[in-house]
C-alpha cells in the first residue's frame, strides 16, 4: 500500500472504530437512563435496573490476583513493553472474575452473576515493574514506572460495600429449576413407576396382572397430576433472586457509582468518541482530495 493510501485508510479506519465505540457508550447511557430504578423486593421479573451496595457472599473470599486485595469483582491485565523506540505494549495475560456476589438495597438482596457484564469500576490502578508474574506491591507514581518498567499492570476492582448500579435480567431461581417440558417430566415419572411393581399395581383395576391401555392412561393422568402438584409446591417456596446477562442483545451493565453519574460518564465518553470520529473523518477526506 502506497503512503498516500495509508494516509487515507488509517484515519478513515480509526474514524469508523471511534464511531462504533461512541455508539456503544451511547447505548450504555441510554440503558441506564431509560430503565427505571427498581427496588429489589418489589421488582418484576425481567429487564431491570438496581442501585445498592456490593457485598461478598459467604464462602471463600474473592482476592484480586495482582494486589491481593479482597473484593467482589476484579479484572487485570499484564502487558510487556515492545522493543523499539515507540511506546507500544503487547498483552501477556488478562482475566476477569466470574464469581457471584450480592447487591443489597434497603429492601432486599439480589445475587449478581457478572459473567458477560460490561463493568465500569472506578477503583483502577496502573503501575509498572520488571517481573511478569510477580508485580511489585509498592507502586510508584505512574510516570516514574513508565520510564523504566518493562511490564505494565492494570487492575480494576469492585470493593465490598461500594455503591453499585446495575442493569440486567432479573430472575428468581428455585432449587430443581430445569429447562424441561411437562411431557418429559411425566414420561420420566412413568418410567420410574414402571420399575416399581407395587406402584403400578395400583392402576391394575381389574387385577389381571397387566396394564391395559385404559389403565395406562389413568397412570399417565396420575403422573401428570403429581408433577403439577410438585410444581405448585415449588412455586410457593421462596427462591433466590439473580441478576444475570439478558438472553436478548440488551446491555448488561455493572458500574460503581450512582445511576446518574454512570449515565453522564457514558454520555461524555460517547461525545468525545463521536468528536474524534468526526475529526478523523475530515482528515481522511482531506487526504483523499490532496
PDB file of C-alpha atoms in Angstrom:
ATOM      1  CA  UNK A   1       0.000   0.000   0.000  1.00  0.00           C
ATOM      2  CA  UNK A   2       1.391   3.384  -1.002  1.00  0.00           C
ATOM      3  CA  UNK A   3       1.955   6.131   1.581  1.00  0.00           C
ATOM      4  CA  UNK A   4      -0.908   8.131   0.055  1.00  0.00           C
ATOM      5  CA  UNK A   5      -3.386   5.306   0.607  1.00  0.00           C
ATOM      6  CA  UNK A   6      -2.067   4.778   4.125  1.00  0.00           C
ATOM      7  CA  UNK A   7      -2.785   8.445   4.849  1.00  0.00           C
ATOM      8  CA  UNK A   8      -6.363   7.904   3.656  1.00  0.00           C
ATOM      9  CA  UNK A   9      -7.206   4.469   5.072  1.00  0.00           C
ATOM     10  CA  UNK A  10      -5.714   4.918   8.550  1.00  0.00           C
ATOM     11  CA  UNK A  11      -7.798   7.969   9.571  1.00  0.00           C
ATOM     12  CA  UNK A  12     -10.935   6.553   7.939  1.00  0.00           C
ATOM     13  CA  UNK A  13     -10.478   3.242   9.748  1.00  0.00           C
ATOM     14  CA  UNK A  14      -9.844   4.989  13.049  1.00  0.00           C
ATOM     15  CA  UNK A  15     -12.888   7.189  12.452  1.00  0.00           C
ATOM     16  CA  UNK A  16     -15.076   4.121  11.970  1.00  0.00           C
ATOM     17  CA  UNK A  17     -13.698   2.480  15.114  1.00  0.00           C
ATOM     18  CA  UNK A  18     -14.270   5.654  17.153  1.00  0.00           C
ATOM     19  CA  UNK A  19     -17.818   5.986  15.823  1.00  0.00           C
ATOM     20  CA  UNK A  20     -18.662   2.378  16.755  1.00  0.00           C
ATOM     21  CA  UNK A  21     -17.144   2.809  20.225  1.00  0.00           C
ATOM     22  CA  UNK A  22     -19.134   6.022  20.679  1.00  0.00           C
ATOM     23  CA  UNK A  23     -22.335   4.223  19.720  1.00  0.00           C
ATOM     24  CA  UNK A  24     -21.604   1.541  22.334  1.00  0.00           C
ATOM     25  CA  UNK A  25     -21.118   4.204  25.020  1.00  0.00           C
ATOM     26  CA  UNK A  26     -24.310   6.000  23.994  1.00  0.00           C
ATOM     27  CA  UNK A  27     -26.248   2.721  24.140  1.00  0.00           C
ATOM     28  CA  UNK A  28     -24.968   2.115  27.669  1.00  0.00           C
ATOM     29  CA  UNK A  29     -26.015   5.604  28.750  1.00  0.00           C
ATOM     30  CA  UNK A  30     -29.498   5.066  27.332  1.00  0.00           C
ATOM     31  CA  UNK A  31     -29.796   1.712  29.127  1.00  0.00           C
ATOM     32  CA  UNK A  32     -29.262   3.449  32.486  1.00  0.00           C
ATOM     33  CA  UNK A  33     -31.428   6.454  31.598  1.00  0.00           C
ATOM     34  CA  UNK A  34     -34.358   4.583  30.044  1.00  0.00           C
ATOM     35  CA  UNK A  35     -34.661   1.770  32.612  1.00  0.00           C
ATOM     36  CA  UNK A  36     -36.463   2.859  35.807  1.00  0.00           C
ATOM     37  CA  UNK A  37     -34.608   2.050  39.022  1.00  0.00           C
ATOM     38  CA  UNK A  38     -36.458  -0.716  40.892  1.00  0.00           C
ATOM     39  CA  UNK A  39     -36.381  -1.854  44.492  1.00  0.00           C
ATOM     40  CA  UNK A  40     -35.266  -5.451  44.817  1.00  0.00           C
ATOM     41  CA  UNK A  41     -38.199  -6.564  46.975  1.00  0.00           C
ATOM     42  CA  UNK A  42     -40.836  -5.294  44.538  1.00  0.00           C
ATOM     43  CA  UNK A  43     -39.014  -5.734  41.218  1.00  0.00           C
ATOM     44  CA  UNK A  44     -40.791  -7.590  38.424  1.00  0.00           C
ATOM     45  CA  UNK A  45     -39.071 -10.442  36.649  1.00  0.00           C
ATOM     46  CA  UNK A  46     -37.358  -9.188  33.508  1.00  0.00           C
ATOM     47  CA  UNK A  47     -35.021  -6.389  32.439  1.00  0.00           C
ATOM     48  CA  UNK A  48     -34.438  -4.093  35.429  1.00  0.00           C
ATOM     49  CA  UNK A  49     -32.155  -1.518  36.979  1.00  0.00           C
ATOM     50  CA  UNK A  50     -30.932  -1.670  40.585  1.00  0.00           C
ATOM     51  CA  UNK A  51     -28.813   0.610  42.721  1.00  0.00           C
ATOM     52  CA  UNK A  52     -27.399  -0.531  46.043  1.00  0.00           C
ATOM     53  CA  UNK A  53     -24.159  -1.690  47.624  1.00  0.00           C
ATOM     54  CA  UNK A  54     -21.951  -4.602  46.589  1.00  0.00           C
ATOM     55  CA  UNK A  55     -21.240  -7.257  49.202  1.00  0.00           C
ATOM     56  CA  UNK A  56     -19.341 -10.525  49.239  1.00  0.00           C
ATOM     57  CA  UNK A  57     -21.309 -13.710  49.769  1.00  0.00           C
ATOM     58  CA  UNK A  58     -20.408 -16.271  52.450  1.00  0.00           C
ATOM     59  CA  UNK A  59     -17.644 -18.665  51.466  1.00  0.00           C
ATOM     60  CA  UNK A  60     -14.138 -18.302  50.133  1.00  0.00           C
ATOM     61  CA  UNK A  61     -13.115 -14.652  49.715  1.00  0.00           C
ATOM     62  CA  UNK A  62     -12.517 -13.162  46.274  1.00  0.00           C
ATOM     63  CA  UNK A  63      -8.884 -11.995  46.081  1.00  0.00           C
ATOM     64  CA  UNK A  64      -7.501  -9.848  43.275  1.00  0.00           C
ATOM     65  CA  UNK A  65      -4.545 -11.698  41.677  1.00  0.00           C
ATOM     66  CA  UNK A  66      -2.158  -8.749  41.301  1.00  0.00           C
ATOM     67  CA  UNK A  67      -2.522  -6.793  44.536  1.00  0.00           C
ATOM     68  CA  UNK A  68      -4.051  -9.458  46.783  1.00  0.00           C
ATOM     69  CA  UNK A  69      -6.901  -7.163  47.841  1.00  0.00           C
ATOM     70  CA  UNK A  70     -10.271  -8.507  48.938  1.00  0.00           C
ATOM     71  CA  UNK A  71     -13.039  -7.507  46.577  1.00  0.00           C
ATOM     72  CA  UNK A  72     -16.255  -8.782  44.993  1.00  0.00           C
ATOM     73  CA  UNK A  73     -15.014  -8.484  41.377  1.00  0.00           C
ATOM     74  CA  UNK A  74     -11.687  -7.922  39.657  1.00  0.00           C
ATOM     75  CA  UNK A  75     -10.201  -7.559  36.203  1.00  0.00           C
ATOM     76  CA  UNK A  76      -6.498  -7.406  35.449  1.00  0.00           C
ATOM     77  CA  UNK A  77      -4.105  -7.072  32.512  1.00  0.00           C
ATOM     78  CA  UNK A  78      -0.371  -7.672  32.285  1.00  0.00           C
ATOM     79  CA  UNK A  79       1.389  -6.127  29.284  1.00  0.00           C
ATOM     80  CA  UNK A  80       5.001  -6.067  28.107  1.00  0.00           C
ATOM     81  CA  UNK A  81       6.776  -3.135  26.510  1.00  0.00           C
ATOM     82  CA  UNK A  82       7.774  -3.926  22.961  1.00  0.00           C
ATOM     83  CA  UNK A  83      11.344  -3.378  21.883  1.00  0.00           C
ATOM     84  CA  UNK A  84      11.981  -0.327  19.765  1.00  0.00           C
ATOM     85  CA  UNK A  85      11.566   3.380  20.099  1.00  0.00           C
ATOM     86  CA  UNK A  86       7.767   3.526  20.219  1.00  0.00           C
ATOM     87  CA  UNK A  87       5.865   3.084  23.464  1.00  0.00           C
ATOM     88  CA  UNK A  88       3.809   0.050  22.437  1.00  0.00           C
ATOM     89  CA  UNK A  89       2.547  -2.693  24.760  1.00  0.00           C
ATOM     90  CA  UNK A  90       1.691  -6.303  23.986  1.00  0.00           C
ATOM     91  CA  UNK A  91      -0.821  -8.211  26.107  1.00  0.00           C
ATOM     92  CA  UNK A  92       0.628 -11.132  28.096  1.00  0.00           C
ATOM     93  CA  UNK A  93      -2.188 -12.099  30.457  1.00  0.00           C
ATOM     94  CA  UNK A  94      -5.644 -10.930  31.441  1.00  0.00           C
ATOM     95  CA  UNK A  95      -8.693 -12.261  33.274  1.00  0.00           C
ATOM     96  CA  UNK A  96     -11.939 -11.184  34.913  1.00  0.00           C
ATOM     97  CA  UNK A  97     -13.621 -12.589  37.985  1.00  0.00           C
ATOM     98  CA  UNK A  98     -16.719 -14.697  37.342  1.00  0.00           C
ATOM     99  CA  UNK A  99     -17.597 -15.350  40.998  1.00  0.00           C
ATOM    100  CA  UNK A 100     -21.076 -14.311  42.108  1.00  0.00           C
ATOM    101  CA  UNK A 101     -21.624 -11.593  44.697  1.00  0.00           C
ATOM    102  CA  UNK A 102     -24.546  -9.701  46.222  1.00  0.00           C
ATOM    103  CA  UNK A 103     -26.124  -6.335  45.565  1.00  0.00           C
ATOM    104  CA  UNK A 104     -28.167  -5.040  48.500  1.00  0.00           C
ATOM    105  CA  UNK A 105     -30.559  -2.116  48.685  1.00  0.00           C
ATOM    106  CA  UNK A 106     -32.764  -1.073  51.590  1.00  0.00           C
ATOM    107  CA  UNK A 107     -35.420  -3.642  50.628  1.00  0.00           C
ATOM    108  CA  UNK A 108     -33.559  -6.852  49.816  1.00  0.00           C
ATOM    109  CA  UNK A 109     -30.700  -8.675  48.121  1.00  0.00           C
ATOM    110  CA  UNK A 110     -30.028  -9.917  44.600  1.00  0.00           C
ATOM    111  CA  UNK A 111     -27.195 -12.264  43.630  1.00  0.00           C
ATOM    112  CA  UNK A 112     -25.173 -10.846  40.743  1.00  0.00           C
ATOM    113  CA  UNK A 113     -23.620 -13.227  38.219  1.00  0.00           C
ATOM    114  CA  UNK A 114     -21.083 -10.960  36.447  1.00  0.00           C
ATOM    115  CA  UNK A 115     -20.410 -13.315  33.531  1.00  0.00           C
ATOM    116  CA  UNK A 116     -20.844 -11.350  30.314  1.00  0.00           C
ATOM    117  CA  UNK A 117     -21.279  -7.960  32.009  1.00  0.00           C
ATOM    118  CA  UNK A 118     -19.688  -4.706  30.861  1.00  0.00           C
ATOM    119  CA  UNK A 119     -18.170  -3.350  34.075  1.00  0.00           C
ATOM    120  CA  UNK A 120     -17.214   0.216  34.891  1.00  0.00           C
ATOM    121  CA  UNK A 121     -15.091   0.118  38.047  1.00  0.00           C
ATOM    122  CA  UNK A 122     -13.769   3.435  39.332  1.00  0.00           C
ATOM    123  CA  UNK A 123     -11.237   1.665  41.569  1.00  0.00           C
ATOM    124  CA  UNK A 124      -8.490   1.301  38.931  1.00  0.00           C
ATOM    125  CA  UNK A 125      -4.726   1.168  39.309  1.00  0.00           C
ATOM    126  CA  UNK A 126      -1.951   1.123  36.703  1.00  0.00           C
ATOM    127  CA  UNK A 127       1.695   0.585  37.655  1.00  0.00           C
ATOM    128  CA  UNK A 128       4.952  -0.777  36.217  1.00  0.00           C
ATOM    129  CA  UNK A 129       7.661  -3.286  37.069  1.00  0.00           C
ATOM    130  CA  UNK A 130      10.203  -5.736  35.695  1.00  0.00           C
ATOM    131  CA  UNK A 131       8.610  -9.103  36.513  1.00  0.00           C
ATOM    132  CA  UNK A 132       5.663 -10.544  34.530  1.00  0.00           C
ATOM    133  CA  UNK A 133       4.442 -12.921  37.252  1.00  0.00           C
ATOM    134  CA  UNK A 134       5.201 -11.002  40.452  1.00  0.00           C
ATOM    135  CA  UNK A 135       4.179  -7.350  40.090  1.00  0.00           C
ATOM    136  CA  UNK A 136       5.651  -5.088  42.778  1.00  0.00           C
ATOM    137  CA  UNK A 137       3.329  -4.397  45.711  1.00  0.00           C
ATOM    138  CA  UNK A 138       4.978  -0.981  46.190  1.00  0.00           C
ATOM    139  CA  UNK A 139       3.550   1.051  43.328  1.00  0.00           C
ATOM    140  CA  UNK A 140       5.478   4.214  42.434  1.00  0.00           C
ATOM    141  CA  UNK A 141       3.828   7.143  40.629  1.00  0.00           C
ATOM    142  CA  UNK A 142       2.742   6.145  37.152  1.00  0.00           C
ATOM    143  CA  UNK A 143       5.159   8.455  35.320  1.00  0.00           C
ATOM    144  CA  UNK A 144       8.128   7.072  37.297  1.00  0.00           C
ATOM    145  CA  UNK A 145       7.370   3.454  36.438  1.00  0.00           C
ATOM    146  CA  UNK A 146       6.600   4.261  32.814  1.00  0.00           C
ATOM    147  CA  UNK A 147      10.169   5.420  32.274  1.00  0.00           C
ATOM    148  CA  UNK A 148      11.780   2.138  33.254  1.00  0.00           C
ATOM    149  CA  UNK A 149       9.322  -0.681  33.829  1.00  0.00           C
ATOM    150  CA  UNK A 150       9.212  -3.374  31.179  1.00  0.00           C
ATOM    151  CA  UNK A 151       5.789  -4.591  32.297  1.00  0.00           C
ATOM    152  CA  UNK A 152       2.571  -2.702  32.856  1.00  0.00           C
ATOM    153  CA  UNK A 153      -0.062  -3.977  35.276  1.00  0.00           C
ATOM    154  CA  UNK A 154      -3.677  -2.788  35.266  1.00  0.00           C
ATOM    155  CA  UNK A 155      -6.243  -3.800  37.845  1.00  0.00           C
ATOM    156  CA  UNK A 156      -9.878  -2.768  38.266  1.00  0.00           C
ATOM    157  CA  UNK A 157     -11.892  -3.743  41.342  1.00  0.00           C
ATOM    158  CA  UNK A 158     -15.374  -3.598  42.798  1.00  0.00           C
ATOM    159  CA  UNK A 159     -14.845  -3.460  46.538  1.00  0.00           C
ATOM    160  CA  UNK A 160     -17.094  -4.765  49.277  1.00  0.00           C
ATOM    161  CA  UNK A 161     -19.508  -2.025  50.335  1.00  0.00           C
ATOM    162  CA  UNK A 162     -19.111   0.152  47.230  1.00  0.00           C
ATOM    163  CA  UNK A 163     -22.149   1.837  45.697  1.00  0.00           C
ATOM    164  CA  UNK A 164     -23.109  -0.232  42.658  1.00  0.00           C
ATOM    165  CA  UNK A 165     -25.599   0.383  39.848  1.00  0.00           C
ATOM    166  CA  UNK A 166     -26.662  -2.439  37.571  1.00  0.00           C
ATOM    167  CA  UNK A 167     -28.867  -3.120  34.561  1.00  0.00           C
ATOM    168  CA  UNK A 168     -29.632  -6.715  33.608  1.00  0.00           C
ATOM    169  CA  UNK A 169     -32.066  -9.620  33.626  1.00  0.00           C
ATOM    170  CA  UNK A 170     -33.762 -10.176  36.980  1.00  0.00           C
ATOM    171  CA  UNK A 171     -34.986 -13.713  37.622  1.00  0.00           C
ATOM    172  CA  UNK A 172     -35.858 -15.856  40.609  1.00  0.00           C
ATOM    173  CA  UNK A 173     -34.437 -19.369  40.667  1.00  0.00           C
ATOM    174  CA  UNK A 174     -35.519 -22.209  42.907  1.00  0.00           C
ATOM    175  CA  UNK A 175     -33.770 -25.492  43.702  1.00  0.00           C
ATOM    176  CA  UNK A 176     -34.569 -28.006  40.997  1.00  0.00           C
ATOM    177  CA  UNK A 177     -35.384 -25.444  38.321  1.00  0.00           C
ATOM    178  CA  UNK A 178     -34.549 -27.060  34.989  1.00  0.00           C
ATOM    179  CA  UNK A 179     -35.451 -26.242  31.386  1.00  0.00           C
ATOM    180  CA  UNK A 180     -37.533 -29.422  30.935  1.00  0.00           C
ATOM    181  CA  UNK A 181     -41.002 -29.787  29.428  1.00  0.00           C
ATOM    182  CA  UNK A 182     -44.005 -31.088  31.339  1.00  0.00           C
ATOM    183  CA  UNK A 183     -44.388 -34.045  28.947  1.00  0.00           C
ATOM    184  CA  UNK A 184     -40.770 -35.034  29.560  1.00  0.00           C
ATOM    185  CA  UNK A 185     -41.224 -34.847  33.336  1.00  0.00           C
ATOM    186  CA  UNK A 186     -44.358 -37.021  33.091  1.00  0.00           C
ATOM    187  CA  UNK A 187     -42.502 -39.561  30.936  1.00  0.00           C
ATOM    188  CA  UNK A 188     -39.635 -39.694  33.449  1.00  0.00           C
ATOM    189  CA  UNK A 189     -42.112 -40.197  36.293  1.00  0.00           C
ATOM    190  CA  UNK A 190     -43.894 -43.010  34.466  1.00  0.00           C
ATOM    191  CA  UNK A 191     -40.576 -44.708  33.710  1.00  0.00           C
ATOM    192  CA  UNK A 192     -39.727 -44.640  37.421  1.00  0.00           C
ATOM    193  CA  UNK A 193     -43.139 -46.105  38.277  1.00  0.00           C
ATOM    194  CA  UNK A 194     -42.579 -48.959  35.813  1.00  0.00           C
ATOM    195  CA  UNK A 195     -39.616 -50.041  37.914  1.00  0.00           C
ATOM    196  CA  UNK A 196     -41.910 -50.274  40.972  1.00  0.00           C
ATOM    197  CA  UNK A 197     -44.414 -53.176  40.603  1.00  0.00           C
ATOM    198  CA  UNK A 198     -46.276 -52.164  43.775  1.00  0.00           C
ATOM    199  CA  UNK A 199     -46.819 -48.662  42.377  1.00  0.00           C
ATOM    200  CA  UNK A 200     -48.059 -49.946  39.001  1.00  0.00           C
ATOM    201  CA  UNK A 201     -50.359 -52.462  40.716  1.00  0.00           C
ATOM    202  CA  UNK A 202     -52.416 -49.513  41.918  1.00  0.00           C
ATOM    203  CA  UNK A 203     -53.521 -48.919  38.299  1.00  0.00           C
ATOM    204  CA  UNK A 204     -54.367 -52.603  37.613  1.00  0.00           C
ATOM    205  CA  UNK A 205     -58.048 -52.049  38.315  1.00  0.00           C
ATOM    206  CA  UNK A 206     -59.246 -55.495  37.109  1.00  0.00           C
ATOM    207  CA  UNK A 207     -56.298 -57.268  38.812  1.00  0.00           C
ATOM    208  CA  UNK A 208     -55.376 -59.301  35.740  1.00  0.00           C
ATOM    209  CA  UNK A 209     -51.647 -58.718  36.231  1.00  0.00           C
ATOM    210  CA  UNK A 210     -51.233 -56.387  33.242  1.00  0.00           C
ATOM    211  CA  UNK A 211     -51.867 -52.724  32.486  1.00  0.00           C
ATOM    212  CA  UNK A 212     -54.432 -52.180  29.738  1.00  0.00           C
ATOM    213  CA  UNK A 213     -54.332 -49.059  27.512  1.00  0.00           C
ATOM    214  CA  UNK A 214     -57.170 -47.540  29.547  1.00  0.00           C
ATOM    215  CA  UNK A 215     -55.340 -48.232  32.810  1.00  0.00           C
ATOM    216  CA  UNK A 216     -52.132 -46.819  31.327  1.00  0.00           C
ATOM    217  CA  UNK A 217     -53.951 -43.566  30.528  1.00  0.00           C
ATOM    218  CA  UNK A 218     -55.066 -43.409  34.147  1.00  0.00           C
ATOM    219  CA  UNK A 219     -51.442 -43.864  35.234  1.00  0.00           C
ATOM    220  CA  UNK A 220     -50.366 -41.088  32.862  1.00  0.00           C
ATOM    221  CA  UNK A 221     -53.047 -38.758  34.276  1.00  0.00           C
ATOM    222  CA  UNK A 222     -51.924 -39.567  37.831  1.00  0.00           C
ATOM    223  CA  UNK A 223     -48.282 -38.877  36.950  1.00  0.00           C
ATOM    224  CA  UNK A 224     -49.226 -35.565  35.343  1.00  0.00           C
ATOM    225  CA  UNK A 225     -51.278 -34.532  38.389  1.00  0.00           C
ATOM    226  CA  UNK A 226     -48.405 -35.437  40.716  1.00  0.00           C
ATOM    227  CA  UNK A 227     -45.874 -33.447  38.672  1.00  0.00           C
ATOM    228  CA  UNK A 228     -48.160 -30.400  38.554  1.00  0.00           C
ATOM    229  CA  UNK A 229     -48.721 -30.592  42.311  1.00  0.00           C
ATOM    230  CA  UNK A 230     -44.946 -30.586  42.823  1.00  0.00           C
ATOM    231  CA  UNK A 231     -44.647 -27.558  40.532  1.00  0.00           C
ATOM    232  CA  UNK A 232     -47.194 -25.663  42.615  1.00  0.00           C
ATOM    233  CA  UNK A 233     -45.360 -26.591  45.801  1.00  0.00           C
ATOM    234  CA  UNK A 234     -42.020 -25.464  44.383  1.00  0.00           C
ATOM    235  CA  UNK A 235     -43.529 -22.190  43.145  1.00  0.00           C
ATOM    236  CA  UNK A 236     -44.685 -21.424  46.682  1.00  0.00           C
ATOM    237  CA  UNK A 237     -41.157 -21.786  48.082  1.00  0.00           C
ATOM    238  CA  UNK A 238     -39.014 -18.676  48.290  1.00  0.00           C
ATOM    239  CA  UNK A 239     -36.389 -18.625  45.546  1.00  0.00           C
ATOM    240  CA  UNK A 240     -33.065 -16.838  45.109  1.00  0.00           C
ATOM    241  CA  UNK A 241     -33.112 -13.592  43.138  1.00  0.00           C
ATOM    242  CA  UNK A 242     -30.404 -13.342  40.463  1.00  0.00           C
ATOM    243  CA  UNK A 243     -29.244 -10.587  38.141  1.00  0.00           C
ATOM    244  CA  UNK A 244     -27.753 -12.127  35.005  1.00  0.00           C
ATOM    245  CA  UNK A 245     -26.914 -11.376  31.390  1.00  0.00           C
ATOM    246  CA  UNK A 246     -30.094 -10.896  29.318  1.00  0.00           C
ATOM    247  CA  UNK A 247     -30.877 -13.527  26.716  1.00  0.00           C
ATOM    248  CA  UNK A 248     -31.503 -10.818  24.112  1.00  0.00           C
ATOM    249  CA  UNK A 249     -28.797  -8.459  22.873  1.00  0.00           C
ATOM    250  CA  UNK A 250     -29.553  -5.926  25.600  1.00  0.00           C
ATOM    251  CA  UNK A 251     -26.834  -4.278  27.689  1.00  0.00           C
ATOM    252  CA  UNK A 252     -25.753  -5.988  30.892  1.00  0.00           C
ATOM    253  CA  UNK A 253     -24.008  -3.239  32.858  1.00  0.00           C
ATOM    254  CA  UNK A 254     -22.375  -3.036  36.269  1.00  0.00           C
ATOM    255  CA  UNK A 255     -20.838   0.190  37.493  1.00  0.00           C
ATOM    256  CA  UNK A 256     -19.539   1.637  40.734  1.00  0.00           C
ATOM    257  CA  UNK A 257     -21.383   4.863  41.430  1.00  0.00           C
ATOM    258  CA  UNK A 258     -24.891   6.224  41.061  1.00  0.00           C
ATOM    259  CA  UNK A 259     -27.075   5.680  38.022  1.00  0.00           C
ATOM    260  CA  UNK A 260     -26.910   9.380  37.120  1.00  0.00           C
ATOM    261  CA  UNK A 261     -23.111   9.507  37.424  1.00  0.00           C
ATOM    262  CA  UNK A 262     -22.650   6.443  35.241  1.00  0.00           C
ATOM    263  CA  UNK A 263     -25.075   7.686  32.581  1.00  0.00           C
ATOM    264  CA  UNK A 264     -23.214  11.013  32.493  1.00  0.00           C
ATOM    265  CA  UNK A 265     -19.881   9.214  32.245  1.00  0.00           C
ATOM    266  CA  UNK A 266     -21.085   7.136  29.293  1.00  0.00           C
ATOM    267  CA  UNK A 267     -22.582  10.176  27.530  1.00  0.00           C
ATOM    268  CA  UNK A 268     -19.335  12.137  27.869  1.00  0.00           C
ATOM    269  CA  UNK A 269     -17.364   9.201  26.503  1.00  0.00           C
ATOM    270  CA  UNK A 270     -19.820   8.921  23.591  1.00  0.00           C
ATOM    271  CA  UNK A 271     -19.477  12.649  22.835  1.00  0.00           C
ATOM    272  CA  UNK A 272     -15.659  12.525  22.907  1.00  0.00           C
ATOM    273  CA  UNK A 273     -15.531   9.456  20.682  1.00  0.00           C
ATOM    274  CA  UNK A 274     -18.021  10.992  18.239  1.00  0.00           C
ATOM    275  CA  UNK A 275     -15.947  14.179  18.045  1.00  0.00           C
ATOM    276  CA  UNK A 276     -12.802  12.124  17.452  1.00  0.00           C
ATOM    277  CA  UNK A 277     -14.584  10.164  14.724  1.00  0.00           C
ATOM    278  CA  UNK A 278     -15.608  13.409  13.011  1.00  0.00           C
ATOM    279  CA  UNK A 279     -12.082  14.862  13.163  1.00  0.00           C
ATOM    280  CA  UNK A 280     -10.570  11.663  11.771  1.00  0.00           C
ATOM    281  CA  UNK A 281     -13.193  11.553   9.027  1.00  0.00           C
ATOM    282  CA  UNK A 282     -12.291  15.111   7.970  1.00  0.00           C
ATOM    283  CA  UNK A 283      -8.595  14.205   7.925  1.00  0.00           C
ATOM    284  CA  UNK A 284      -9.331  11.173   5.772  1.00  0.00           C
ATOM    285  CA  UNK A 285     -11.433  13.179   3.310  1.00  0.00           C
ATOM    286  CA  UNK A 286      -8.748  15.844   3.052  1.00  0.00           C
ATOM    287  CA  UNK A 287      -6.152  13.175   2.372  1.00  0.00           C
ATOM    288  CA  UNK A 288      -8.345  11.817  -0.442  1.00  0.00           C
ATOM    289  CA  UNK A 289      -8.599  15.268  -2.070  1.00  0.00           C
ATOM    290  CA  UNK A 290      -4.924  16.049  -1.811  1.00  0.00           C
TER     291      UNK A 290
END
